[in-house]
Tab-separated table of C-alpha atoms in Angstrom:
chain	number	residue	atom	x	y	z
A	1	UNK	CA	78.007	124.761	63.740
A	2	UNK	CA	78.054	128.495	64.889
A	3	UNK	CA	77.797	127.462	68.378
A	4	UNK	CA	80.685	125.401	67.947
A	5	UNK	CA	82.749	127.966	66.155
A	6	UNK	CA	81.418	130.307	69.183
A	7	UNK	CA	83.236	128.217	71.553
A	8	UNK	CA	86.644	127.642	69.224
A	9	UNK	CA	86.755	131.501	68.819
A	10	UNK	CA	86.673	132.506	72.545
A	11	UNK	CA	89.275	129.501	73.505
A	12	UNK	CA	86.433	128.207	76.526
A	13	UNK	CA	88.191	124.834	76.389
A	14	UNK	CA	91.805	126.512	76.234
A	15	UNK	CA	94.521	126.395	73.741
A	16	UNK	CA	93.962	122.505	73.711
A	17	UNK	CA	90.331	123.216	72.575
A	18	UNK	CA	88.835	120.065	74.937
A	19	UNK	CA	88.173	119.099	78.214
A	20	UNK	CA	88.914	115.915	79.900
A	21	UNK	CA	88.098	113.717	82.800
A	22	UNK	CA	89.814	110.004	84.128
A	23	UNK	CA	86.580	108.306	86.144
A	24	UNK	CA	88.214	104.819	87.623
A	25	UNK	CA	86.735	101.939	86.482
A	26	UNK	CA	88.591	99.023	88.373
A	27	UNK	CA	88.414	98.591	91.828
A	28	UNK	CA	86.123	101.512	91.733
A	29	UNK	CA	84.831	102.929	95.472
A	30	UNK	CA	81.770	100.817	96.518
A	31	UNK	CA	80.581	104.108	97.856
A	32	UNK	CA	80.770	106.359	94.996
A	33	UNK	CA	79.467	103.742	92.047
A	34	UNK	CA	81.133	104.332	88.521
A	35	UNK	CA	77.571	105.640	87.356
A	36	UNK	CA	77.555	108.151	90.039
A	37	UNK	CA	81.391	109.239	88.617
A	38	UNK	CA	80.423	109.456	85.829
A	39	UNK	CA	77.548	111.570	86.060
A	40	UNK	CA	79.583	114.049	88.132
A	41	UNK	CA	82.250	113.995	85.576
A	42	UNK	CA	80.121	114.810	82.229
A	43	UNK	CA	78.467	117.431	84.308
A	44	UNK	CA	81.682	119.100	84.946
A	45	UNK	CA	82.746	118.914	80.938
A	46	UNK	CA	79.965	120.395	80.053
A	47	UNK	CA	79.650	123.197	82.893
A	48	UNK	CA	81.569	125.703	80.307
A	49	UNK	CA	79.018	125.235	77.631
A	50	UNK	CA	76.712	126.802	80.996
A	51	UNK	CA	78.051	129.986	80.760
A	52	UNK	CA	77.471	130.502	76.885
A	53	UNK	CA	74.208	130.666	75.217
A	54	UNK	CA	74.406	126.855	74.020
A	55	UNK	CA	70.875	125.641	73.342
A	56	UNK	CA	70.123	123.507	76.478
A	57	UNK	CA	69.246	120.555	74.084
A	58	UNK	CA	72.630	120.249	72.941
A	59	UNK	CA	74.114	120.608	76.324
A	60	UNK	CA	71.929	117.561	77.281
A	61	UNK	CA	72.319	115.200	74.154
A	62	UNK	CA	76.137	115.696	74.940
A	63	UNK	CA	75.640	114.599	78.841
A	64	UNK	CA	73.133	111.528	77.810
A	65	UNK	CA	75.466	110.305	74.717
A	66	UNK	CA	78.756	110.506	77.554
A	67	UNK	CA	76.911	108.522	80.048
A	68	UNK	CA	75.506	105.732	77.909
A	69	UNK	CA	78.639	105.451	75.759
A	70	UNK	CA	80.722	105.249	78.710
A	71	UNK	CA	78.685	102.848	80.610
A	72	UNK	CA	78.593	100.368	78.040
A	73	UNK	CA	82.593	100.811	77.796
A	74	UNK	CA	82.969	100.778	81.247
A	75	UNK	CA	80.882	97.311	81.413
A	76	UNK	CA	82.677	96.018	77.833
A	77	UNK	CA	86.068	96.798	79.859
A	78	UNK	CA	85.486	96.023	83.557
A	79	UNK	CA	89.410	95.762	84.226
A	80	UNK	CA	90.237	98.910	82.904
A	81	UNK	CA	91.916	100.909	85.349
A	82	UNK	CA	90.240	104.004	83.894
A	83	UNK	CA	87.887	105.506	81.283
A	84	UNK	CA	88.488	108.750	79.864
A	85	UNK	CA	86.043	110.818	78.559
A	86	UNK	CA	86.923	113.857	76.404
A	87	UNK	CA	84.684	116.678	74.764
A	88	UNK	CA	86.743	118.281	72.204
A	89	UNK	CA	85.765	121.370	69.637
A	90	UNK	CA	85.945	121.009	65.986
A	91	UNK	CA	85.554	124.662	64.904
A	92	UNK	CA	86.318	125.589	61.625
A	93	UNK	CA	89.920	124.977	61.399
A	94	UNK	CA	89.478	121.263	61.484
A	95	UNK	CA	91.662	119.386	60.010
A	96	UNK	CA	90.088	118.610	55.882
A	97	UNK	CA	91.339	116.103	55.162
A	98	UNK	CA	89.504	113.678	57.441
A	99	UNK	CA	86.384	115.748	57.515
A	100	UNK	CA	84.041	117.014	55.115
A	101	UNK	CA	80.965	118.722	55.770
């Protein structure tokens, strides 16, 4: 959790406190695969956690869960014009009274 809080406190995801992508899933580019998109696309949402000293375990559990979530979505939803993924913080001023620790 003090990783997490790390990144709330010095705002690396902005005042929105997440990062976002749109990869196309219809109609997507025969030469740049959805897989390939989305690889490209979870390595660019987690390129801030890069810079801090996030355990490199973390950083790659977060890249592995995006791509396998988001290619079974993207094959559960073939006709969706887009999937977006999203890696938000949850620091300590999350909201309790949906989450309890």
């Amino acid at each position: 959790q003090h990783h997490v809080d790390s990144l709330a406190l010095h705002g690396i995801f902005g005042s929105d406190e997440a990062v976002r992508e749109d990869i196309q899933v219809a109609n997507a580019d025969s030469n740049q695969p959805f897989e390939t998109n989305l690889s490209k696309s979870v390595h660019r949402l987690v390129s801030p956690l890069l810079k801090l000293d996030m355990p490199g375990c973390l950083i790659e559990q977060i890249q592995t869960d995006a791509q396998e979530v988001g290619t079974i979505v993207a094959k559960m939803l073939p006709t969706a014009p887009k999937l977006i993924v999203k890696l938000e913080i949850m620091g300590e001023d999350t909201c309790s009274r949906w989450h309890q620790d």
